[in-house]
Coordinates of N, CA and C and ligand atoms in Angstrom, one line a residue:
M1 N 0.8 -1.3 0.0 CA 0.0 0.1 0.0 C 0.8 1.3 0.0
G2 N 1.9 1.3 0.8 CA 2.8 2.4 1.0 C 3.6 2.6 -0.3
E3 N 3.7 1.6 -1.2 CA 4.4 1.6 -2.3 C 3.7 2.3 -3.5
R4 N 2.4 2.4 -3.3 CA 1.6 3.0 -4.5 C 2.0 4.5 -4.7
P5 N 2.3 4.9 -5.9 CA 2.6 6.3 -6.0 C 1.3 7.2 -5.9
Y6 N 1.6 8.4 -5.2 CA 0.5 9.3 -5.0 C 1.0 10.7 -5.0
V7 N 0.1 11.7 -5.1 CA 0.5 13.0 -4.8 C -0.5 13.6 -3.8
I8 N 0.0 14.6 -3.2 CA -0.8 15.2 -2.1 C -1.4 16.7 -2.6
D9 N -2.7 16.7 -2.7 CA -3.3 18.0 -3.0 C -3.8 18.8 -1.8
E10 N -3.4 20.0 -1.7 CA -3.7 20.8 -0.5 C -5.3 21.0 -0.3
L11 N -5.6 20.6 1.0 CA -7.1 20.7 1.3 C -7.3 21.9 2.2
I12 N -6.5 22.1 3.3 CA -6.6 23.2 4.2 C -5.2 23.8 4.5
S13 N -5.2 25.0 4.2 CA -3.8 25.8 4.3 C -3.4 25.9 5.7
A14 N -2.1 26.1 5.9 CA -1.6 26.3 7.3 C -2.2 27.6 7.9
K15 N -2.4 28.5 7.1 CA -3.1 29.8 7.6 C -4.5 29.7 8.1
T16 N -5.2 28.8 7.3 CA -6.6 28.6 7.7 C -6.6 27.7 8.9
I17 N -5.7 26.8 9.1 CA -5.7 26.0 10.3 C -5.5 26.9 11.5
A18 N -4.5 27.8 11.4 CA -4.0 28.6 12.5 C -5.2 29.6 12.9
A19 N -6.0 30.1 11.9 CA -7.1 31.0 12.3 C -8.2 30.2 13.0
R20 N -8.4 28.9 12.5 CA -9.4 28.1 13.1 C -9.1 27.7 14.6
I21 N -7.8 27.5 14.8 CA -7.4 27.1 16.2 C -7.5 28.2 17.1
E22 N -7.3 29.5 16.8 CA -7.6 30.7 17.5 C -9.0 30.7 17.9
A23 N -9.9 30.5 17.0 CA -11.4 30.5 17.3 C -11.8 29.3 18.3
L24 N -11.2 28.2 18.0 CA -11.5 27.0 18.9 C -11.1 27.2 20.3
A25 N -9.8 27.8 20.5 CA -9.3 28.1 21.7 C -10.2 29.1 22.6
D26 N -10.6 30.0 21.9 CA -11.5 31.0 22.5 C -12.7 30.4 23.1
E27 N -13.4 29.4 22.2 CA -14.5 28.7 22.7 C -14.2 27.8 23.8
I28 N -13.1 27.1 23.8 CA -12.7 26.2 24.9 C -12.5 27.0 26.2
E29 N -11.8 28.1 25.9 CA -11.5 28.9 27.1 C -12.7 29.5 27.8
T30 N -13.6 29.9 27.0 CA -15.0 30.3 27.6 C -15.7 29.3 28.3
F31 N -15.7 28.1 27.8 CA -16.3 26.9 28.4 C -15.7 26.5 29.7
F32 N -14.4 26.6 29.7 CA -13.7 26.2 31.0 C -13.2 27.3 31.8
A33 N -13.8 28.5 31.7 CA -13.3 29.7 32.3 C -13.1 29.5 33.8
D34 N -14.0 28.8 34.4 CA -14.0 28.7 35.8 C -13.1 27.5 36.4
S35 N -12.5 26.9 35.5 CA -11.6 25.7 35.8 C -10.3 26.1 36.5
D36 N -9.9 25.4 37.5 CA -8.5 25.8 38.0 C -7.5 25.2 37.3
K37 N -7.8 24.0 36.6 CA -6.7 23.5 35.6 C -7.4 22.6 34.6
L38 N -6.9 22.6 33.4 CA -7.4 21.8 32.4 C -6.3 20.8 32.0
I39 N -6.8 19.5 32.0 CA -5.8 18.5 31.6 C -6.1 18.2 30.1
V40 N -5.2 18.5 29.3 CA -5.3 18.3 27.8 C -4.7 17.0 27.5
V41 N -5.5 16.1 26.9 CA -5.0 14.8 26.6 C -4.9 14.6 25.0
G42 N -3.7 14.5 24.6 CA -3.6 14.3 23.1 C -3.5 12.8 22.8
L43 N -4.1 12.4 21.8 CA -4.1 11.0 21.3 C -2.9 10.9 20.3
L44 N -2.0 10.2 20.7 CA -0.8 10.0 19.8 C -1.0 9.1 18.7
R45 N -0.4 9.2 17.5 CA 0.6 10.2 17.4 C 0.0 11.4 16.6
G46 N -1.1 11.2 15.9 CA -1.6 12.1 15.0 C -2.0 13.6 15.5
S47 N -2.1 13.7 16.8 CA -2.5 15.0 17.3 C -1.4 15.9 17.8
F48 N -0.1 15.4 17.6 CA 1.0 16.1 18.4 C 1.1 17.5 17.9
V49 N 0.9 17.8 16.6 CA 1.1 19.1 16.0 C -0.1 20.0 16.5
F50 N -1.3 19.4 16.4 CA -2.5 20.2 16.8 C -2.4 20.6 18.3
I51 N -2.2 19.6 19.1 CA -2.1 19.9 20.5 C -1.1 21.0 20.9
A52 N 0.0 21.0 20.1 CA 1.1 22.0 20.4 C 0.6 23.3 20.1
D53 N -0.1 23.5 18.9 CA -0.7 24.8 18.6 C -1.9 25.2 19.4
L54 N -2.7 24.2 19.7 CA -3.9 24.6 20.6 C -3.6 25.0 22.0
V55 N -2.6 24.3 22.7 CA -2.4 24.7 24.0 C -1.7 26.1 24.1
R56 N -0.9 26.5 22.9 CA -0.3 27.7 23.0 C -1.3 28.9 22.8
E57 N -2.6 28.6 22.4 CA -3.6 29.6 22.3 C -4.5 29.6 23.6
L58 N -4.2 28.7 24.5 CA -5.0 28.8 25.7 C -4.2 29.5 26.8
T59 N -5.0 30.4 27.5 CA -4.3 31.0 28.7 C -4.7 30.5 30.0
L60 N -5.6 29.5 30.0 CA -5.9 28.8 31.2 C -4.8 28.0 31.7
P61 N -4.8 27.7 33.0 CA -3.7 26.7 33.4 C -3.9 25.4 32.8
V62 N -3.0 24.8 32.1 CA -3.1 23.5 31.5 C -2.0 22.5 32.0
E63 N -2.4 21.2 31.9 CA -1.4 20.2 32.0 C -1.6 19.4 30.8
V64 N -0.5 18.8 30.2 CA -0.6 18.1 29.0 C -0.3 16.6 29.3
D65 N -1.0 15.6 28.8 CA -0.8 14.2 28.9 C -1.2 13.6 27.6
F66 N -0.8 12.3 27.5 CA -0.9 11.6 26.2 C -1.4 10.2 26.4
I67 N -2.2 9.8 25.4 CA -2.6 8.4 25.3 C -2.2 8.0 23.9
E68 N -1.7 6.8 23.8 CA -1.5 6.3 22.5 C -2.4 5.0 22.1
T69 N -3.0 5.0 21.1 CA -4.0 3.9 20.8 C -3.3 3.3 19.5
S70 N -3.7 2.0 19.2 CA -3.3 1.4 18.1 C -3.9 2.0 16.8
S71 N -3.2 2.2 15.7 CA -3.8 2.9 14.6 C -4.0 2.0 13.4
Y72 N -4.2 2.6 12.3 CA -4.6 1.9 11.0 C -3.4 1.0 10.6
G73 N -2.2 1.2 11.1 CA -1.0 0.5 10.5 C -0.8 1.0 9.1
E74 N -0.5 0.3 8.2 CA 0.0 0.6 6.8 C -1.1 0.8 5.9
A75 N -2.3 0.5 6.3 CA -3.4 0.5 5.4 C -4.4 1.7 5.6
T76 N -5.2 2.0 4.5 CA -6.0 3.2 4.8 C -7.4 2.8 5.3
V77 N -7.6 1.6 5.9 CA -8.8 1.1 6.5 C -8.6 1.1 8.0
S78 N -9.7 1.4 8.7 CA -9.5 1.3 10.1 C -9.7 -0.1 10.6
S79 N -8.8 -0.5 11.6 CA -9.0 -1.7 12.3 C -9.8 -1.5 13.4
R80 N -10.9 -2.1 13.5 CA -12.0 -1.8 14.4 C -11.6 -1.9 15.8
E81 N -10.6 -2.8 16.1 CA -10.3 -3.0 17.5 C -9.3 -2.0 18.0
V82 N -9.7 -1.3 19.0 CA -8.9 -0.2 19.6 C -8.1 -0.7 20.8
R83 N -6.8 -0.6 20.8 CA -5.9 -1.0 21.9 C -5.2 0.2 22.5
I84 N -5.1 0.2 23.7 CA -4.2 1.3 24.4 C -2.8 0.9 24.5
L85 N -2.0 1.5 23.8 CA -0.5 1.3 23.7 C 0.2 2.0 24.8
K86 N -0.3 3.2 25.2 CA 0.3 4.0 26.2 C -0.8 4.8 27.0
D87 N -0.8 4.6 28.3 CA -1.9 5.3 29.1 C -1.5 6.6 29.6
L88 N -2.4 7.3 30.2 CA -2.0 8.6 30.9 C -1.0 8.5 31.9
R89 N -0.2 9.4 32.2 CA 0.7 9.4 33.4 C 0.0 9.8 34.6
G90 N -1.0 10.8 34.5 CA -1.5 11.4 35.6 C -3.0 10.9 35.9
E91 N -3.5 11.2 37.1 CA -4.9 10.8 37.5 C -5.8 12.0 36.9
I92 N -7.0 11.5 36.6 CA -8.0 12.6 36.1 C -9.3 12.6 36.9
A93 N -9.4 11.9 38.0 CA -10.6 11.9 38.9 C -10.8 13.2 39.3
G94 N -12.0 13.8 39.1 CA -12.4 15.2 39.6 C -11.8 16.3 38.9
R95 N -11.0 16.0 37.7 CA -10.4 17.1 37.0 C -11.1 17.4 35.7
D96 N -10.9 18.5 35.2 CA -11.4 18.9 33.9 C -10.5 18.4 32.8
V97 N -11.1 17.6 31.8 CA -10.2 16.9 30.8 C -10.8 17.4 29.4
L98 N -9.8 17.7 28.5 CA -10.0 17.9 27.2 C -9.3 16.9 26.3
V99 N -9.9 16.0 25.6 CA -9.3 15.1 24.7 C -9.1 15.8 23.4
V100 N -7.9 15.6 22.8 CA -7.5 16.2 21.6 C -7.2 15.2 20.6
E101 N -8.1 15.1 19.5 CA -8.0 14.1 18.5 C -7.7 14.7 17.2
D102 N -6.9 14.0 16.3 CA -6.6 14.6 15.0 C -7.9 14.5 14.1
I103 N -8.4 13.3 14.0 CA -9.5 13.0 13.0 C -10.5 12.1 13.7
V104 N -11.8 12.4 13.7 CA -12.7 11.4 14.0 C -13.3 10.9 12.8
D105 N -13.0 9.5 12.6 CA -13.3 8.9 11.3 C -14.5 7.9 11.5
T106 N -14.2 6.6 11.7 CA -15.3 5.7 12.1 C -15.9 6.1 13.5
G107 N -15.0 6.6 14.3 CA -15.5 6.9 15.7 C -15.1 5.9 16.7
H108 N -14.5 4.8 16.3 CA -14.1 3.7 17.3 C -13.2 4.1 18.2
T109 N -12.1 4.9 17.8 CA -11.0 5.3 18.8 C -11.6 6.1 19.9
L110 N -12.3 7.2 19.4 CA -12.8 8.2 20.4 C -13.7 7.5 21.3
K111 N -14.7 6.7 20.9 CA -15.6 6.1 21.7 C -14.9 5.3 22.8
H112 N -14.0 4.5 22.4 CA -13.2 3.7 23.3 C -12.5 4.6 24.3
V113 N -11.9 5.6 23.9 CA -11.1 6.4 24.8 C -12.0 7.1 25.8
L114 N -13.1 7.7 25.3 CA -14.1 8.3 26.2 C -14.7 7.4 27.2
H115 N -14.9 6.2 26.8 CA -15.5 5.1 27.7 C -14.5 4.9 28.8
M116 N -13.2 4.7 28.5 CA -12.1 4.4 29.4 C -11.9 5.6 30.4
L117 N -11.8 6.8 29.8 CA -11.5 8.0 30.6 C -12.8 8.4 31.5
G118 N -14.0 8.1 30.9 CA -15.2 8.5 31.7 C -15.2 7.6 32.9
G119 N -14.8 6.4 32.9 CA -14.8 5.5 33.9 C -13.9 6.0 35.2
R120 N -13.1 6.9 34.8 CA -12.1 7.4 35.9 C -12.7 8.6 36.6
K121 N -14.0 9.0 36.2 CA -14.7 10.0 36.9 C -14.1 11.4 36.8
P122 N -13.8 11.9 35.7 CA -13.3 13.3 35.6 C -14.5 14.2 36.0
A123 N -14.2 15.5 36.3 CA -15.3 16.4 36.5 C -16.1 16.7 35.2
R124 N -15.3 17.1 34.2 CA -15.9 17.3 32.9 C -14.9 16.7 31.9
L125 N -15.5 16.1 30.9 CA -14.8 15.3 29.8 C -15.2 15.8 28.5
K126 N -14.4 16.5 27.8 CA -14.8 17.1 26.5 C -13.8 16.8 25.4
V127 N -14.3 16.9 24.2 CA -13.4 16.5 23.1 C -13.2 17.7 22.0
C128 N -12.0 17.9 21.6 CA -11.7 18.8 20.5 C -11.1 18.0 19.4
A129 N -11.7 17.9 18.2 CA -11.1 17.2 17.1 C -10.8 18.2 16.0
L130 N -9.6 18.1 15.4 CA -9.3 19.0 14.3 C -10.1 18.7 13.1
L131 N -10.3 17.4 12.7 CA -11.0 17.1 11.5 C -12.1 16.0 11.9
D132 N -13.2 16.2 11.2 CA -14.3 15.2 11.4 C -14.8 14.8 10.0
K133 N -14.9 13.5 9.8 CA -15.4 12.9 8.6 C -16.8 12.2 9.0
P134 N -17.9 12.9 9.1 CA -19.1 12.5 9.6 C -19.7 11.3 8.7
S135 N -19.3 11.3 7.5 CA -20.0 10.3 6.5 C -19.3 9.0 6.8
R136 N -18.2 8.9 7.5 CA -17.6 7.6 7.8 C -18.0 7.0 9.1
R137 N -18.8 7.7 9.9 CA -19.1 7.2 11.2 C -19.7 5.9 11.2
E138 N -19.2 4.9 12.2 CA -19.8 3.6 12.4 C -20.4 3.5 13.8
V139 N -19.9 4.3 14.7 CA -20.5 4.2 16.0 C -20.8 5.7 16.4
E140 N -21.8 5.9 17.3 CA -22.2 7.2 17.6 C -21.3 7.8 18.7
V141 N -20.7 8.9 18.2 CA -19.7 9.6 19.1 C -19.6 11.0 18.4
K142 N -19.3 12.0 19.3 CA -19.4 13.3 18.8 C -18.3 14.1 19.5
A143 N -17.5 15.0 18.7 CA -16.6 15.8 19.4 C -17.4 17.1 19.8
D144 N -16.9 17.7 20.8 CA -17.6 19.0 21.3 C -17.2 20.1 20.5
W145 N -15.9 20.2 20.0 CA -15.4 21.1 19.1 C -14.7 20.5 17.9
V146 N -15.0 21.0 16.8 CA -14.4 20.4 15.5 C -13.8 21.5 14.7
G147 N -12.7 21.3 14.3 CA -12.0 22.3 13.4 C -12.6 22.5 12.1
F148 N -12.6 21.3 11.4 CA -13.1 21.2 10.0 C -13.9 20.0 9.8
E149 N -15.1 20.0 9.2 CA -15.6 18.8 8.6 C -15.2 18.5 7.2
I150 N -14.7 17.4 7.0 CA -14.1 17.0 5.6 C -14.8 15.9 5.1
P151 N -14.8 15.7 3.7 CA -15.5 14.5 3.1 C -14.6 13.3 3.2
D152 N -15.2 12.2 2.8 CA -14.4 10.9 2.8 C -13.2 10.9 2.0
E153 N -12.1 11.5 2.5 CA -10.9 11.5 1.7 C -9.8 11.1 2.7
F154 N -8.7 10.5 2.2 CA -7.6 10.2 3.2 C -6.7 11.4 3.1
V155 N -6.4 11.9 4.3 CA -5.7 13.2 4.5 C -4.3 12.9 5.2
V156 N -3.4 13.8 5.0 CA -2.1 13.8 5.6 C -1.7 15.2 5.9
G157 N -0.6 15.3 6.8 CA 0.0 16.6 7.1 C -0.6 17.1 8.4
Y158 N 0.2 18.1 8.9 CA -0.2 18.7 10.2 C -0.2 17.6 11.3
G159 N 0.7 16.8 11.3 CA 0.8 15.8 12.3 C 0.2 14.4 11.9
I160 N -0.6 14.4 10.8 CA -1.3 13.2 10.4 C -0.6 12.4 9.3
D161 N -0.5 11.2 9.4 CA 0.4 10.4 8.5 C -0.3 9.4 7.5
Y162 N 0.4 9.1 6.5 CA 0.1 8.0 5.7 C 1.4 7.0 5.8
A163 N 1.2 5.9 6.3 CA 2.2 4.9 6.6 C 3.5 5.6 7.1
Q164 N 3.2 6.5 8.2 CA 4.3 7.2 8.9 C 4.9 8.4 8.1
H165 N 4.4 8.7 7.0 CA 5.0 9.6 6.2 C 4.1 11.0 6.3
N166 N 4.7 12.1 5.9 CA 4.0 13.4 5.7 C 3.5 14.1 6.9
R167 N 3.9 13.6 8.1 CA 3.3 14.3 9.3 C 3.9 15.7 9.4
N168 N 5.0 16.0 8.7 CA 5.7 17.2 8.8 C 5.2 18.2 7.9
L169 N 4.3 18.0 7.0 CA 3.6 19.0 6.1 C 3.0 20.1 7.0
P170 N 3.2 21.3 6.7 CA 2.5 22.3 7.5 C 1.0 22.5 7.2
H171 N 0.6 22.0 6.1 CA -0.9 22.1 5.8 C -1.5 20.7 5.8
I172 N -2.8 20.7 5.6 CA -3.5 19.4 5.5 C -3.8 19.1 3.9
G173 N -3.3 18.0 3.5 CA -3.5 17.7 2.1 C -4.3 16.3 1.9
K174 N -4.9 16.1 0.8 CA -5.5 14.8 0.5 C -4.6 14.0 -0.4
V175 N -4.6 12.7 -0.1 CA -3.8 11.7 -0.9 C -4.6 11.4 -2.2
R176 N -3.9 11.5 -3.3 CA -4.4 11.2 -4.5 C -3.5 10.2 -5.2
F177 N -4.0 9.0 -5.5 CA -3.2 7.9 -6.0 C -3.0 8.2 -7.6
T178 N -1.8 8.0 -8.0 CA -1.6 8.4 -9.5 C -1.3 7.1 -10.3
Ligands
IMP201 P1 -11.4 6.1 13.9 O1 -11.3 5.2 15.2 O2 -11.8 5.4 12.7 O3 -12.3 7.3 14.2 O4 -10.0 6.7 13.5 C1 -9.3 7.5 14.2 C2 -7.9 7.6 13.7 O5 -7.6 7.0 12.4 C3 -7.4 9.0 13.7 O6 -7.1 9.4 14.9 C4 -6.3 8.8 12.6 O7 -5.0 8.6 13.4 C5 -6.6 7.8 11.7 N1 -7.2 8.3 10.5 C6 -8.5 8.4 10.2 N2 -8.7 9.0 9.0 C7 -7.4 9.3 8.5 C8 -6.8 9.9 7.4 O8 -7.6 10.3 6.5 N3 -5.5 10.0 7.3 C9 -4.7 9.5 8.3 N4 -5.2 9.0 9.5 C10 -6.5 8.8 9.5

């Protein structure tokens, strides 16, 4: 799969992403305005660029933690079984938690993570996803804040990979096989 030649067409520019993140951060900050500390939980690896930009737009006191889940592997199809490869370092009971996801696709990953974190009894548990592909949803789950809704395209860049490539692109592009 990774061997097939492809080109990347720009879908969302770096400038558009930056402007959208400012607006998202404003909304998140308003929602958590009374919070003493927000625990921002990034889902590795795809959210690492997004979380870095998002937290720098937040003026609330934040802590950053990460979870790593199993991913698609080398193929562009979701393996439905979600496994936790790396859990949080910190406790979240009674805390305000914001899960930061790169893409909500079928929804299996987010559903699994929310179920797991919800069981630890955080005070508030919310989700911010950079991208949402609603047409691909297989289970009911919704992000509280979404950067951009996109069609059913395979995208890369801004932290998001195709077979571990293209995470370092500053914009989001769609993969077109040639
Ligand atoms: P879900 O469990 O199907 O919602 O998949 C979520 C994860 O699949 C995301 O966090 C991404 O890591 C990965 N994923 C979904 N769509 C894409 C894509 O278009 N490009 C790269 N990775 C994707």
